[in-house]
Amino acid sequence: MSERPQTILVVEDDPDVRRALTELLASEGYAVAATADGGEALKRLRGGLRPAVILLDLMMPNCDGWDFRREQLEDPAFATVPVVLVTAAGFSPDSMRSQLGPIELCPKPIQPAVLLDTLARLAQVQGSRVKDPTKSYS
């Protein structure tokens, strides 16, 4: 019996970064939904998508990370989905948590091993995704 892969929602406006994240996560066995801004991500969530974790960029056109997170927290249907903030901005984790609530922070440039460990930990809370111990994450 095969387990259904957990979905990660990638919300990132830079197409190269979005593609790289999608490829990395897919290679680790995650299903990936990707959007170019917070507005698209909210539409997907309101349409029924229930990811295990959301990777959220802050600086995006249209609906940025702050707007997305505010809307997310106001909707009980997906308010509890864990968020990993992926940003190049030099904000402190405490400052980000005071503005955005409980989040994890993964600064750009992204360190794949750190991101994958964070996702594995958060996804385990949401389900049973376990990192493959035979792979190297450097």
mmCIF file of the C-alpha atoms, coordinates in Angstrom:
data_MODEL
# 
_entry.id   MODEL 
# 
loop_
_atom_site.group_PDB 
_atom_site.id 
_atom_site.type_symbol 
_atom_site.label_atom_id 
_atom_site.label_alt_id 
_atom_site.label_comp_id 
_atom_site.label_asym_id 
_atom_site.label_entity_id 
_atom_site.label_seq_id 
_atom_site.pdbx_PDB_ins_code 
_atom_site.Cartn_x 
_atom_site.Cartn_y 
_atom_site.Cartn_z 
_atom_site.occupancy 
_atom_site.B_iso_or_equiv 
_atom_site.pdbx_formal_charge 
_atom_site.auth_seq_id 
_atom_site.auth_comp_id 
_atom_site.auth_asym_id 
_atom_site.auth_atom_id 
_atom_site.pdbx_PDB_model_num 
ATOM 1   C CA . MET A 1 1   ? 0.000   0.000  0.000   1.00 0.00 ? 1   MET A CA 1 
ATOM 2   C CA . SER A 1 2   ? 1.627   3.270  -1.073  1.00 0.00 ? 2   SER A CA 1 
ATOM 3   C CA . GLU A 1 3   ? 1.252   6.470  0.861   1.00 0.00 ? 3   GLU A CA 1 
ATOM 4   C CA . ARG A 1 4   ? -0.060  9.519  -0.912  1.00 0.00 ? 4   ARG A CA 1 
ATOM 5   C CA . PRO A 1 5   ? 2.709   12.151 -1.018  1.00 0.00 ? 5   PRO A CA 1 
ATOM 6   C CA . GLN A 1 6   ? 2.176   15.234 1.067   1.00 0.00 ? 6   GLN A CA 1 
ATOM 7   C CA . THR A 1 7   ? 1.671   18.480 -0.795  1.00 0.00 ? 7   THR A CA 1 
ATOM 8   C CA . ILE A 1 8   ? 3.797   21.563 -0.311  1.00 0.00 ? 8   ILE A CA 1 
ATOM 9   C CA . LEU A 1 9   ? 2.393   24.866 -1.587  1.00 0.00 ? 9   LEU A CA 1 
ATOM 10  C CA . VAL A 1 10  ? 5.180   27.081 -2.936  1.00 0.00 ? 10  VAL A CA 1 
ATOM 11  C CA . VAL A 1 11  ? 4.232   30.777 -3.104  1.00 0.00 ? 11  VAL A CA 1 
ATOM 12  C CA . GLU A 1 12  ? 7.101   32.518 -4.905  1.00 0.00 ? 12  GLU A CA 1 
ATOM 13  C CA . ASP A 1 13  ? 7.087   35.178 -7.630  1.00 0.00 ? 13  ASP A CA 1 
ATOM 14  C CA . ASP A 1 14  ? 10.573  34.480 -9.026  1.00 0.00 ? 14  ASP A CA 1 
ATOM 15  C CA . PRO A 1 15  ? 10.066  31.785 -11.686 1.00 0.00 ? 15  PRO A CA 1 
ATOM 16  C CA . ASP A 1 16  ? 13.622  30.432 -11.330 1.00 0.00 ? 16  ASP A CA 1 
ATOM 17  C CA . VAL A 1 17  ? 13.355  30.093 -7.550  1.00 0.00 ? 17  VAL A CA 1 
ATOM 18  C CA . ARG A 1 18  ? 9.838   28.630 -7.851  1.00 0.00 ? 18  ARG A CA 1 
ATOM 19  C CA . ARG A 1 19  ? 11.071  26.063 -10.392 1.00 0.00 ? 19  ARG A CA 1 
ATOM 20  C CA . ALA A 1 20  ? 14.132  25.149 -8.288  1.00 0.00 ? 20  ALA A CA 1 
ATOM 21  C CA . LEU A 1 21  ? 11.995  24.681 -5.165  1.00 0.00 ? 21  LEU A CA 1 
ATOM 22  C CA . THR A 1 22  ? 9.465   22.619 -7.096  1.00 0.00 ? 22  THR A CA 1 
ATOM 23  C CA . GLU A 1 23  ? 12.199  20.353 -8.489  1.00 0.00 ? 23  GLU A CA 1 
ATOM 24  C CA . LEU A 1 24  ? 13.880  19.946 -5.097  1.00 0.00 ? 24  LEU A CA 1 
ATOM 25  C CA . LEU A 1 25  ? 10.643  19.076 -3.328  1.00 0.00 ? 25  LEU A CA 1 
ATOM 26  C CA . ALA A 1 26  ? 9.444   16.729 -6.070  1.00 0.00 ? 26  ALA A CA 1 
ATOM 27  C CA . SER A 1 27  ? 12.804  14.915 -5.954  1.00 0.00 ? 27  SER A CA 1 
ATOM 28  C CA . GLU A 1 28  ? 12.172  14.347 -2.231  1.00 0.00 ? 28  GLU A CA 1 
ATOM 29  C CA . GLY A 1 29  ? 8.791   12.754 -2.877  1.00 0.00 ? 29  GLY A CA 1 
ATOM 30  C CA . TYR A 1 30  ? 6.518   15.691 -2.122  1.00 0.00 ? 30  TYR A CA 1 
ATOM 31  C CA . ALA A 1 31  ? 3.635   16.700 -4.354  1.00 0.00 ? 31  ALA A CA 1 
ATOM 32  C CA . VAL A 1 32  ? 4.074   20.384 -5.175  1.00 0.00 ? 32  VAL A CA 1 
ATOM 33  C CA . ALA A 1 33  ? 1.556   23.107 -5.968  1.00 0.00 ? 33  ALA A CA 1 
ATOM 34  C CA . ALA A 1 34  ? 3.199   26.368 -7.005  1.00 0.00 ? 34  ALA A CA 1 
ATOM 35  C CA . THR A 1 35  ? 1.843   29.880 -7.427  1.00 0.00 ? 35  THR A CA 1 
ATOM 36  C CA . ALA A 1 36  ? 3.401   33.224 -8.376  1.00 0.00 ? 36  ALA A CA 1 
ATOM 37  C CA . ASP A 1 37  ? 1.734   35.320 -5.662  1.00 0.00 ? 37  ASP A CA 1 
ATOM 38  C CA . GLY A 1 38  ? -0.408  35.215 -2.557  1.00 0.00 ? 38  GLY A CA 1 
ATOM 39  C CA . GLY A 1 39  ? -3.637  35.881 -4.445  1.00 0.00 ? 39  GLY A CA 1 
ATOM 40  C CA . GLU A 1 40  ? -3.178  32.767 -6.588  1.00 0.00 ? 40  GLU A CA 1 
ATOM 41  C CA . ALA A 1 41  ? -2.314  30.757 -3.477  1.00 0.00 ? 41  ALA A CA 1 
ATOM 42  C CA . LEU A 1 42  ? -5.458  31.929 -1.681  1.00 0.00 ? 42  LEU A CA 1 
ATOM 43  C CA . LYS A 1 43  ? -7.567  30.907 -4.693  1.00 0.00 ? 43  LYS A CA 1 
ATOM 44  C CA . ARG A 1 44  ? -6.027  27.429 -4.616  1.00 0.00 ? 44  ARG A CA 1 
ATOM 45  C CA . LEU A 1 45  ? -6.621  27.104 -0.866  1.00 0.00 ? 45  LEU A CA 1 
ATOM 46  C CA . ARG A 1 46  ? -10.189 28.366 -1.155  1.00 0.00 ? 46  ARG A CA 1 
ATOM 47  C CA . GLY A 1 47  ? -10.653 25.862 -3.966  1.00 0.00 ? 47  GLY A CA 1 
ATOM 48  C CA . GLY A 1 48  ? -9.859  23.004 -1.607  1.00 0.00 ? 48  GLY A CA 1 
ATOM 49  C CA . LEU A 1 49  ? -6.081  22.551 -1.733  1.00 0.00 ? 49  LEU A CA 1 
ATOM 50  C CA . ARG A 1 50  ? -4.848  21.439 1.700   1.00 0.00 ? 50  ARG A CA 1 
ATOM 51  C CA . PRO A 1 51  ? -1.053  21.359 1.715   1.00 0.00 ? 51  PRO A CA 1 
ATOM 52  C CA . ALA A 1 52  ? 0.970   19.939 4.584   1.00 0.00 ? 52  ALA A CA 1 
ATOM 53  C CA . VAL A 1 53  ? 3.137   23.084 4.565   1.00 0.00 ? 53  VAL A CA 1 
ATOM 54  C CA . ILE A 1 54  ? 3.208   26.435 2.753   1.00 0.00 ? 54  ILE A CA 1 
ATOM 55  C CA . LEU A 1 55  ? 6.532   27.917 1.587   1.00 0.00 ? 55  LEU A CA 1 
ATOM 56  C CA . LEU A 1 56  ? 5.869   31.642 1.457   1.00 0.00 ? 56  LEU A CA 1 
ATOM 57  C CA . ASP A 1 57  ? 7.950   34.415 -0.064  1.00 0.00 ? 57  ASP A CA 1 
ATOM 58  C CA . LEU A 1 58  ? 7.351   37.864 1.463   1.00 0.00 ? 58  LEU A CA 1 
ATOM 59  C CA . MET A 1 59  ? 8.226   40.257 -1.336  1.00 0.00 ? 59  MET A CA 1 
ATOM 60  C CA . MET A 1 60  ? 5.825   39.618 -4.228  1.00 0.00 ? 60  MET A CA 1 
ATOM 61  C CA . PRO A 1 61  ? 3.738   41.841 -6.500  1.00 0.00 ? 61  PRO A CA 1 
ATOM 62  C CA . ASN A 1 62  ? -0.045  41.932 -6.159  1.00 0.00 ? 62  ASN A CA 1 
ATOM 63  C CA . CYS A 1 63  ? -0.708  39.959 -2.954  1.00 0.00 ? 63  CYS A CA 1 
ATOM 64  C CA . ASP A 1 64  ? 2.536   39.805 -0.950  1.00 0.00 ? 64  ASP A CA 1 
ATOM 65  C CA . GLY A 1 65  ? 3.433   37.471 1.908   1.00 0.00 ? 65  GLY A CA 1 
ATOM 66  C CA . TRP A 1 66  ? 2.038   39.749 4.616   1.00 0.00 ? 66  TRP A CA 1 
ATOM 67  C CA . ASP A 1 67  ? -1.335  40.036 2.866   1.00 0.00 ? 67  ASP A CA 1 
ATOM 68  C CA . PHE A 1 68  ? -1.442  36.308 2.192   1.00 0.00 ? 68  PHE A CA 1 
ATOM 69  C CA . ARG A 1 69  ? -0.639  35.415 5.795   1.00 0.00 ? 69  ARG A CA 1 
ATOM 70  C CA . ARG A 1 70  ? -3.280  37.816 7.162   1.00 0.00 ? 70  ARG A CA 1 
ATOM 71  C CA . GLU A 1 71  ? -5.919  36.241 4.900   1.00 0.00 ? 71  GLU A CA 1 
ATOM 72  C CA . GLN A 1 72  ? -4.712  32.738 5.757   1.00 0.00 ? 72  GLN A CA 1 
ATOM 73  C CA . LEU A 1 73  ? -4.994  33.317 9.496   1.00 0.00 ? 73  LEU A CA 1 
ATOM 74  C CA . GLU A 1 74  ? -8.524  34.710 9.089   1.00 0.00 ? 74  GLU A CA 1 
ATOM 75  C CA . ASP A 1 75  ? -9.827  31.592 7.325   1.00 0.00 ? 75  ASP A CA 1 
ATOM 76  C CA . PRO A 1 76  ? -10.394 28.654 9.705   1.00 0.00 ? 76  PRO A CA 1 
ATOM 77  C CA . ALA A 1 77  ? -10.363 26.210 6.771   1.00 0.00 ? 77  ALA A CA 1 
ATOM 78  C CA . PHE A 1 78  ? -6.601  26.628 6.310   1.00 0.00 ? 78  PHE A CA 1 
ATOM 79  C CA . ALA A 1 79  ? -5.411  28.888 9.147   1.00 0.00 ? 79  ALA A CA 1 
ATOM 80  C CA . THR A 1 80  ? -3.518  26.046 10.820  1.00 0.00 ? 80  THR A CA 1 
ATOM 81  C CA . VAL A 1 81  ? -1.436  25.009 7.798   1.00 0.00 ? 81  VAL A CA 1 
ATOM 82  C CA . PRO A 1 82  ? 2.194   25.567 8.845   1.00 0.00 ? 82  PRO A CA 1 
ATOM 83  C CA . VAL A 1 83  ? 4.134   28.298 7.023   1.00 0.00 ? 83  VAL A CA 1 
ATOM 84  C CA . VAL A 1 84  ? 7.832   28.463 6.249   1.00 0.00 ? 84  VAL A CA 1 
ATOM 85  C CA . LEU A 1 85  ? 8.785   32.001 5.332   1.00 0.00 ? 85  LEU A CA 1 
ATOM 86  C CA . VAL A 1 86  ? 11.358  31.987 2.528   1.00 0.00 ? 86  VAL A CA 1 
ATOM 87  C CA . THR A 1 87  ? 12.763  35.474 2.080   1.00 0.00 ? 87  THR A CA 1 
ATOM 88  C CA . ALA A 1 88  ? 15.913  37.382 1.206   1.00 0.00 ? 88  ALA A CA 1 
ATOM 89  C CA . ALA A 1 89  ? 14.852  40.266 3.441   1.00 0.00 ? 89  ALA A CA 1 
ATOM 90  C CA . GLY A 1 90  ? 16.972  40.568 6.569   1.00 0.00 ? 90  GLY A CA 1 
ATOM 91  C CA . PHE A 1 91  ? 14.158  40.329 9.122   1.00 0.00 ? 91  PHE A CA 1 
ATOM 92  C CA . SER A 1 92  ? 14.707  38.734 12.496  1.00 0.00 ? 92  SER A CA 1 
ATOM 93  C CA . PRO A 1 93  ? 12.677  35.620 13.301  1.00 0.00 ? 93  PRO A CA 1 
ATOM 94  C CA . ASP A 1 94  ? 11.164  37.349 16.365  1.00 0.00 ? 94  ASP A CA 1 
ATOM 95  C CA . SER A 1 95  ? 10.098  40.356 14.295  1.00 0.00 ? 95  SER A CA 1 
ATOM 96  C CA . MET A 1 96  ? 8.517   38.118 11.658  1.00 0.00 ? 96  MET A CA 1 
ATOM 97  C CA . ARG A 1 97  ? 6.660   36.036 14.260  1.00 0.00 ? 97  ARG A CA 1 
ATOM 98  C CA . SER A 1 98  ? 5.332   39.150 15.976  1.00 0.00 ? 98  SER A CA 1 
ATOM 99  C CA . GLN A 1 99  ? 3.900   40.308 12.625  1.00 0.00 ? 99  GLN A CA 1 
ATOM 100 C CA . LEU A 1 100 ? 2.906   36.987 11.048  1.00 0.00 ? 100 LEU A CA 1 
ATOM 101 C CA . GLY A 1 101 ? 2.178   34.622 13.918  1.00 0.00 ? 101 GLY A CA 1 
ATOM 102 C CA . PRO A 1 102 ? 3.778   31.210 14.280  1.00 0.00 ? 102 PRO A CA 1 
ATOM 103 C CA . ILE A 1 103 ? 6.061   30.651 11.300  1.00 0.00 ? 103 ILE A CA 1 
ATOM 104 C CA . GLU A 1 104 ? 9.380   29.045 10.507  1.00 0.00 ? 104 GLU A CA 1 
ATOM 105 C CA . LEU A 1 105 ? 12.017  31.134 8.762   1.00 0.00 ? 105 LEU A CA 1 
ATOM 106 C CA . CYS A 1 106 ? 14.283  29.910 5.951   1.00 0.00 ? 106 CYS A CA 1 
ATOM 107 C CA . PRO A 1 107 ? 16.394  32.787 4.607   1.00 0.00 ? 107 PRO A CA 1 
ATOM 108 C CA . LYS A 1 108 ? 17.506  33.065 0.987   1.00 0.00 ? 108 LYS A CA 1 
ATOM 109 C CA . PRO A 1 109 ? 19.795  31.858 -0.380  1.00 0.00 ? 109 PRO A CA 1 
ATOM 110 C CA . ILE A 1 110 ? 18.033  28.664 0.612   1.00 0.00 ? 110 ILE A CA 1 
ATOM 111 C CA . GLN A 1 111 ? 20.093  25.904 2.160   1.00 0.00 ? 111 GLN A CA 1 
ATOM 112 C CA . PRO A 1 112 ? 18.401  22.727 0.841   1.00 0.00 ? 112 PRO A CA 1 
ATOM 113 C CA . ALA A 1 113 ? 19.308  20.603 3.875   1.00 0.00 ? 113 ALA A CA 1 
ATOM 114 C CA . VAL A 1 114 ? 17.850  23.167 6.288   1.00 0.00 ? 114 VAL A CA 1 
ATOM 115 C CA . LEU A 1 115 ? 14.684  23.575 4.226   1.00 0.00 ? 115 LEU A CA 1 
ATOM 116 C CA . LEU A 1 116 ? 14.150  19.822 3.861   1.00 0.00 ? 116 LEU A CA 1 
ATOM 117 C CA . ASP A 1 117 ? 14.691  19.225 7.580   1.00 0.00 ? 117 ASP A CA 1 
ATOM 118 C CA . THR A 1 118 ? 12.205  21.981 8.426   1.00 0.00 ? 118 THR A CA 1 
ATOM 119 C CA . LEU A 1 119 ? 9.623   20.601 5.992   1.00 0.00 ? 119 LEU A CA 1 
ATOM 120 C CA . ALA A 1 120 ? 10.063  17.042 7.257   1.00 0.00 ? 120 ALA A CA 1 
ATOM 121 C CA . ARG A 1 121 ? 9.500   18.203 10.834  1.00 0.00 ? 121 ARG A CA 1 
ATOM 122 C CA . LEU A 1 122 ? 6.430   20.291 9.977   1.00 0.00 ? 122 LEU A CA 1 
ATOM 123 C CA . ALA A 1 123 ? 4.963   17.703 7.608   1.00 0.00 ? 123 ALA A CA 1 
ATOM 124 C CA . GLN A 1 124 ? 5.251   15.020 10.311  1.00 0.00 ? 124 GLN A CA 1 
ATOM 125 C CA . VAL A 1 125 ? 2.991   17.144 12.473  1.00 0.00 ? 125 VAL A CA 1 
ATOM 126 C CA . GLN A 1 126 ? 0.492   17.212 9.582   1.00 0.00 ? 126 GLN A CA 1 
ATOM 127 C CA . GLY A 1 127 ? 0.993   13.575 8.559   1.00 0.00 ? 127 GLY A CA 1 
ATOM 128 C CA . SER A 1 128 ? 3.657   10.971 8.230   1.00 0.00 ? 128 SER A CA 1 
ATOM 129 C CA . ARG A 1 129 ? 6.272   12.277 5.745   1.00 0.00 ? 129 ARG A CA 1 
ATOM 130 C CA . VAL A 1 130 ? 9.650   10.927 6.797   1.00 0.00 ? 130 VAL A CA 1 
ATOM 131 C CA . LYS A 1 131 ? 12.961  11.999 5.302   1.00 0.00 ? 131 LYS A CA 1 
ATOM 132 C CA . ASP A 1 132 ? 14.892  9.244  3.504   1.00 0.00 ? 132 ASP A CA 1 
ATOM 133 C CA . PRO A 1 133 ? 17.920  8.499  5.731   1.00 0.00 ? 133 PRO A CA 1 
ATOM 134 C CA . THR A 1 134 ? 19.903  7.161  2.763   1.00 0.00 ? 134 THR A CA 1 
ATOM 135 C CA . LYS A 1 135 ? 19.980  10.515 0.967   1.00 0.00 ? 135 LYS A CA 1 
ATOM 136 C CA . SER A 1 136 ? 22.501  13.292 1.442   1.00 0.00 ? 136 SER A CA 1 
ATOM 137 C CA . TYR A 1 137 ? 21.045  16.795 1.839   1.00 0.00 ? 137 TYR A CA 1 
ATOM 138 C CA . SER A 1 138 ? 24.040  19.029 1.288   1.00 0.00 ? 138 SER A CA 1 
# 
